[in-house]
mmCIF file of C-alpha atoms in Angstrom:
data_model
loop_
_atom_site.group_PDB
_atom_site.id
_atom_site.type_symbol
_atom_site.label_atom_id
_atom_site.label_comp_id
_atom_site.label_asym_id
_atom_site.label_seq_id
_atom_site.Cartn_x
_atom_site.Cartn_y
_atom_site.Cartn_z
ATOM 1 C CA GLY A 1 0.159 0.222 0.237
ATOM 2 C CA ALA A 2 0.736 3.528 -0.127
ATOM 3 C CA VAL A 3 2.358 4.221 -3.467
ATOM 4 C CA VAL A 4 3.228 7.345 -4.969
ATOM 5 C CA SER A 5 3.805 7.483 -9.083
ATOM 6 C CA GLN A 6 5.359 10.476 -10.830
ATOM 7 C CA HIS A 7 5.351 10.912 -14.370
ATOM 8 C CA PRO A 8 7.503 11.822 -16.243
ATOM 9 C CA SER A 9 10.439 9.752 -14.709
ATOM 10 C CA TRP A 10 12.932 12.057 -16.846
ATOM 11 C CA VAL A 11 12.258 15.045 -19.263
ATOM 12 C CA ILE A 12 14.323 17.098 -21.234
ATOM 13 C CA CYS A 13 12.980 20.770 -22.477
ATOM 14 C CA LYS A 14 14.187 23.682 -24.051
ATOM 15 C CA SER A 15 14.760 27.065 -21.954
ATOM 16 C CA GLY A 16 11.962 29.027 -22.020
ATOM 17 C CA THR A 17 9.765 26.177 -22.615
ATOM 18 C CA SER A 18 6.643 24.652 -19.459
ATOM 19 C CA VAL A 19 7.109 21.491 -18.647
ATOM 20 C CA LYS A 20 4.239 19.999 -16.063
ATOM 21 C CA ILE A 21 4.858 16.944 -13.721
ATOM 22 C CA GLU A 22 2.656 14.668 -12.187
ATOM 23 C CA CYS A 23 2.171 13.268 -8.738
ATOM 24 C CA ARG A 24 -0.381 10.858 -7.901
ATOM 25 C CA SER A 25 -1.160 8.519 -4.866
ATOM 26 C CA LEU A 26 -2.419 5.160 -6.173
ATOM 27 C CA ASP A 27 -3.820 3.644 -3.482
ATOM 28 C CA PHE A 28 -4.967 6.178 -1.074
ATOM 29 C CA GLN A 29 -6.368 9.572 -0.825
ATOM 30 C CA ALA A 30 -3.668 12.464 -0.082
ATOM 31 C CA THR A 31 -4.878 15.391 1.587
ATOM 32 C CA THR A 32 -1.502 16.821 1.536
ATOM 33 C CA MET A 33 1.135 16.712 -1.191
ATOM 34 C CA PHE A 34 4.671 17.672 -1.000
ATOM 35 C CA TRP A 35 6.806 18.662 -3.381
ATOM 36 C CA TYR A 36 10.955 18.770 -3.172
ATOM 37 C CA ARG A 37 14.137 19.586 -5.529
ATOM 38 C CA GLN A 38 17.190 17.965 -5.032
ATOM 39 C CA PHE A 39 20.587 19.126 -6.782
ATOM 40 C CA PRO A 40 23.281 16.879 -6.708
ATOM 41 C CA LYS A 41 24.857 16.096 -3.837
ATOM 42 C CA GLN A 42 22.312 17.765 -1.910
ATOM 43 C CA SER A 43 19.578 17.269 0.270
ATOM 44 C CA LEU A 44 16.017 17.372 -0.275
ATOM 45 C CA MET A 45 15.043 21.022 -0.185
ATOM 46 C CA LEU A 46 11.204 21.709 0.644
ATOM 47 C CA MET A 47 9.690 23.496 -2.307
ATOM 48 C CA ALA A 48 5.686 23.795 -1.248
ATOM 49 C CA THR A 49 3.056 21.704 0.290
ATOM 50 C CA SER A 50 -0.569 21.583 -1.154
ATOM 51 C CA ASN A 51 -3.377 20.555 0.602
ATOM 52 C CA GLU A 52 -6.344 19.297 -1.707
ATOM 53 C CA GLY A 53 -8.598 22.538 -2.672
ATOM 54 C CA SER A 54 -6.264 24.942 -1.371
ATOM 55 C CA LYS A 55 -3.294 27.163 -2.874
ATOM 56 C CA ALA A 56 -0.233 25.919 -2.303
ATOM 57 C CA THR A 57 2.050 27.074 0.538
ATOM 58 C CA TYR A 58 5.397 27.871 -0.929
ATOM 59 C CA GLU A 59 8.630 27.515 1.183
ATOM 60 C CA GLN A 60 10.932 30.959 1.599
ATOM 61 C CA GLY A 61 12.715 31.846 -1.831
ATOM 62 C CA VAL A 62 10.779 29.531 -4.326
ATOM 63 C CA GLU A 63 8.977 31.505 -6.490
ATOM 64 C CA LYS A 64 5.272 30.704 -6.691
ATOM 65 C CA ASP A 65 4.817 32.068 -10.395
ATOM 66 C CA LYS A 66 7.657 30.090 -11.387
ATOM 67 C CA PHE A 67 6.955 26.795 -9.965
ATOM 68 C CA LEU A 68 3.232 26.481 -10.292
ATOM 69 C CA ILE A 69 1.177 23.826 -8.148
ATOM 70 C CA ASN A 70 -2.312 22.899 -8.523
ATOM 71 C CA HIS A 71 -3.779 19.834 -6.220
ATOM 72 C CA ALA A 72 -7.565 19.724 -7.223
ATOM 73 C CA SER A 73 -8.013 16.192 -6.393
ATOM 74 C CA LEU A 74 -7.517 13.774 -3.498
ATOM 75 C CA THR A 75 -4.939 11.465 -5.713
ATOM 76 C CA LEU A 76 -3.143 14.034 -8.168
ATOM 77 C CA SER A 77 -1.141 16.949 -7.763
ATOM 78 C CA THR A 78 0.727 18.733 -10.561
ATOM 79 C CA LEU A 79 4.206 20.830 -10.578
ATOM 80 C CA THR A 80 4.397 22.998 -13.537
ATOM 81 C CA VAL A 81 7.812 24.494 -14.149
ATOM 82 C CA THR A 82 7.076 27.863 -16.132
ATOM 83 C CA SER A 83 9.562 29.276 -18.506
ATOM 84 C CA ALA A 84 12.417 26.754 -17.230
ATOM 85 C CA HIS A 85 16.330 27.706 -17.282
ATOM 86 C CA PRO A 86 18.969 25.549 -17.324
ATOM 87 C CA GLU A 87 19.203 26.498 -13.377
ATOM 88 C CA ASP A 88 15.846 24.561 -12.901
ATOM 89 C CA SER A 89 17.562 21.382 -14.075
ATOM 90 C CA SER A 90 16.902 19.203 -11.041
ATOM 91 C CA PHE A 91 15.389 16.130 -9.470
ATOM 92 C CA TYR A 92 12.092 16.783 -8.529
ATOM 93 C CA ILE A 93 10.269 14.411 -6.023
ATOM 94 C CA CYS A 94 6.693 14.126 -4.643
ATOM 95 C CA SER A 95 5.784 12.662 -1.588
ATOM 96 C CA ALA A 96 1.824 12.477 -0.513
ATOM 97 C CA SER A 97 0.068 11.856 2.891
ATOM 98 C CA GLU A 98 -3.243 10.911 3.938
ATOM 99 C CA TYR A 99 -2.948 11.370 7.463
ATOM 100 C CA ARG A 100 -0.660 13.910 9.076
ATOM 101 C CA PHE A 101 2.532 12.499 10.201
ATOM 102 C CA GLU A 102 3.286 10.506 7.550
ATOM 103 C CA GLN A 103 4.757 11.132 3.946
ATOM 104 C CA TYR A 104 5.007 8.671 0.887
ATOM 105 C CA PHE A 105 7.534 9.154 -1.605
ATOM 106 C CA GLY A 106 7.256 9.455 -5.697
ATOM 107 C CA PRO A 107 10.027 8.045 -7.626
ATOM 108 C CA GLY A 108 10.887 11.193 -8.805
ATOM 109 C CA THR A 109 11.477 13.218 -12.227
ATOM 110 C CA ARG A 110 14.697 14.406 -13.762
ATOM 111 C CA LEU A 111 14.400 17.559 -15.522
ATOM 112 C CA THR A 112 17.328 18.776 -17.757
ATOM 113 C CA VAL A 113 16.779 22.103 -19.350
ATOM 114 C CA THR A 114 18.975 22.808 -22.438
ATOM 115 C CA LYS B 1 15.438 27.040 11.273
ATOM 116 C CA GLN B 2 15.971 22.990 11.813
ATOM 117 C CA GLU B 3 19.295 22.264 10.263
ATOM 118 C CA VAL B 4 20.069 18.622 9.811
ATOM 119 C CA THR B 5 23.832 17.180 9.482
ATOM 120 C CA GLN B 6 25.383 13.797 8.392
ATOM 121 C CA ILE B 7 28.565 12.782 9.187
ATOM 122 C CA PRO B 8 30.545 11.417 7.164
ATOM 123 C CA ALA B 9 29.497 12.570 3.661
ATOM 124 C CA ALA B 10 30.979 9.490 2.059
ATOM 125 C CA LEU B 11 31.974 6.094 3.477
ATOM 126 C CA SER B 12 33.443 2.635 1.867
ATOM 127 C CA VAL B 13 33.944 -0.232 4.067
ATOM 128 C CA PRO B 14 34.304 -4.071 2.955
ATOM 129 C CA GLU B 15 31.535 -6.450 3.194
ATOM 130 C CA GLY B 16 30.644 -7.679 6.089
ATOM 131 C CA GLU B 17 31.915 -5.010 8.331
ATOM 132 C CA ASN B 18 29.464 -3.209 10.728
ATOM 133 C CA LEU B 19 29.125 0.553 10.375
ATOM 134 C CA VAL B 20 27.730 3.657 12.000
ATOM 135 C CA LEU B 21 25.928 6.742 10.402
ATOM 136 C CA ASN B 22 25.372 10.022 12.018
ATOM 137 C CA CYS B 23 22.820 12.125 11.940
ATOM 138 C CA SER B 24 22.362 15.655 14.185
ATOM 139 C CA PHE B 25 19.796 18.079 14.056
ATOM 140 C CA THR B 26 19.910 21.347 15.626
ATOM 141 C CA ASP B 27 16.578 21.919 17.124
ATOM 142 C CA SER B 28 15.220 18.834 19.640
ATOM 143 C CA ALA B 29 11.464 19.715 19.307
ATOM 144 C CA ILE B 30 10.604 17.096 16.708
ATOM 145 C CA TYR B 31 7.974 14.954 16.151
ATOM 146 C CA ASN B 32 9.995 11.602 14.715
ATOM 147 C CA LEU B 33 12.972 11.077 12.799
ATOM 148 C CA GLN B 34 13.354 8.699 9.767
ATOM 149 C CA TRP B 35 16.204 6.748 7.708
ATOM 150 C CA PHE B 36 15.927 6.736 3.990
ATOM 151 C CA ARG B 37 17.897 4.938 1.170
ATOM 152 C CA GLN B 38 18.318 6.370 -1.948
ATOM 153 C CA ASP B 39 19.989 4.618 -4.719
ATOM 154 C CA PRO B 40 21.202 6.920 -7.660
ATOM 155 C CA GLY B 41 18.750 8.555 -9.776
ATOM 156 C CA LYS B 42 15.806 6.870 -7.784
ATOM 157 C CA GLY B 43 13.177 8.007 -4.863
ATOM 158 C CA LEU B 44 13.486 7.459 -1.119
ATOM 159 C CA THR B 45 12.618 4.240 0.399
ATOM 160 C CA SER B 46 11.983 4.761 3.772
ATOM 161 C CA LEU B 47 13.943 2.470 6.274
ATOM 162 C CA LEU B 48 13.253 3.022 9.785
ATOM 163 C CA LEU B 49 10.818 5.481 11.566
ATOM 164 C CA ILE B 50 11.474 6.551 15.156
ATOM 165 C CA GLN B 51 9.005 8.451 17.258
ATOM 166 C CA SER B 52 10.160 11.144 19.403
ATOM 167 C CA SER B 53 8.912 9.541 22.466
ATOM 168 C CA GLN B 54 11.221 6.341 21.096
ATOM 169 C CA ARG B 55 14.721 5.301 21.783
ATOM 170 C CA GLU B 56 15.588 2.848 18.746
ATOM 171 C CA GLN B 57 14.079 0.850 16.366
ATOM 172 C CA THR B 58 15.215 -2.062 14.494
ATOM 173 C CA SER B 59 14.477 -3.361 11.153
ATOM 174 C CA GLY B 60 16.782 -6.825 10.172
ATOM 175 C CA ARG B 61 20.098 -5.726 10.193
ATOM 176 C CA LEU B 62 19.737 -1.903 10.634
ATOM 177 C CA ASN B 63 19.153 -0.317 14.094
ATOM 178 C CA ALA B 64 18.195 3.396 14.526
ATOM 179 C CA SER B 65 18.519 5.071 17.570
ATOM 180 C CA LEU B 66 17.284 8.620 18.716
ATOM 181 C CA ASP B 67 18.170 10.580 21.538
ATOM 182 C CA LYS B 68 16.114 13.743 21.315
ATOM 183 C CA SER B 69 17.820 15.904 24.059
ATOM 184 C CA SER B 70 21.026 15.979 22.483
ATOM 185 C CA GLY B 71 19.937 16.258 18.993
ATOM 186 C CA ARG B 72 21.302 13.005 17.362
ATOM 187 C CA SER B 73 20.531 9.916 15.924
ATOM 188 C CA THR B 74 22.366 7.073 14.480
ATOM 189 C CA LEU B 75 21.672 4.187 12.114
ATOM 190 C CA TYR B 76 23.461 1.046 12.427
ATOM 191 C CA ILE B 77 23.762 -1.347 9.924
ATOM 192 C CA ALA B 78 25.126 -4.859 10.830
ATOM 193 C CA ALA B 79 27.135 -7.381 8.612
ATOM 194 C CA SER B 80 27.296 -4.864 5.478
ATOM 195 C CA GLN B 81 26.495 -6.556 2.013
ATOM 196 C CA PRO B 82 26.975 -5.029 -1.801
ATOM 197 C CA GLY B 83 23.366 -4.299 -1.899
ATOM 198 C CA ASP B 84 23.951 -1.987 0.578
ATOM 199 C CA SER B 85 25.896 0.326 -1.178
ATOM 200 C CA ALA B 86 23.559 3.604 -1.641
ATOM 201 C CA THR B 87 22.956 7.254 -0.134
ATOM 202 C CA TYR B 88 21.133 7.408 3.399
ATOM 203 C CA LEU B 89 19.237 10.104 4.318
ATOM 204 C CA CYS B 90 18.296 11.422 7.880
ATOM 205 C CA ALA B 91 14.862 13.355 7.618
ATOM 206 C CA VAL B 92 13.357 15.020 10.730
ATOM 207 C CA GLY B 93 9.619 15.356 11.278
ATOM 208 C CA GLU B 94 8.449 18.735 12.886
ATOM 209 C CA SER B 95 4.839 20.112 13.321
ATOM 210 C CA GLY B 96 4.567 22.882 11.084
ATOM 211 C CA GLY B 97 1.664 24.801 11.686
ATOM 212 C CA SER B 98 -1.093 22.979 10.502
ATOM 213 C CA ASN B 99 1.458 20.415 7.990
ATOM 214 C CA TYR B 100 4.053 18.136 8.699
ATOM 215 C CA LYS B 101 7.226 19.058 7.723
ATOM 216 C CA LEU B 102 10.540 17.057 6.941
ATOM 217 C CA THR B 103 14.121 18.519 6.972
ATOM 218 C CA PHE B 104 16.184 16.582 5.418
ATOM 219 C CA GLY B 105 20.378 15.807 5.884
ATOM 220 C CA LYS B 106 22.532 16.068 2.697
ATOM 221 C CA GLY B 107 23.158 12.057 3.298
ATOM 222 C CA THR B 108 26.006 9.930 3.891
ATOM 223 C CA LEU B 109 26.750 7.905 0.788
ATOM 224 C CA LEU B 110 27.802 4.563 1.497
ATOM 225 C CA THR B 111 29.737 1.834 -0.658
ATOM 226 C CA VAL B 112 30.053 -1.443 -0.034
ATOM 227 C CA ASN B 113 32.951 -2.951 -1.334
ATOM 228 C CA PRO B 114 33.069 -7.147 -2.276
#
């Protein structure tokens, strides 16, 4: 149980374009979803937290107009990187929780912006 | 602001050796602490979860301890195997307002040589 999927697993896009990453909870209802970013040899950094049906809460320093998060249903959250630039290249991981003190992680999405 | 430090950053051991990975955190007001495993380019696999009221947790060859007052946790791996080679991440869970937040360390890259 508690399986989280992400799609795509990797994506390459050109600078200036937008890319959408999906995070799905497959066997539970995720009232809260989290988006993390991980640069090489760095720790996972929380970008934002989203509760179903509400606006996402962004961490300090994360541009909410650049990283658009939608959590429209209890099983799906999307992260859209708008006007992507090479410095946005990173490993993006989502996690989902049904109950408060738990998080189940997706397999991650490798984004490369050329 | 919570900070999580993991020492060492990298560790290389021969197969069969017992080893200890260290994690320290600056704010002891945590809800729980988790150890994760991350294989290259992959998501996170939860290994052990220790509640703040607990001192240790065990799963197979893994044993994690928690000393909340001193802000320290250790992950002990017995009889290491090449398949244990991965990055091990420590994360502290805190009750951040209405949401539960995880703060990660940078990880320890473990290589077990046959």
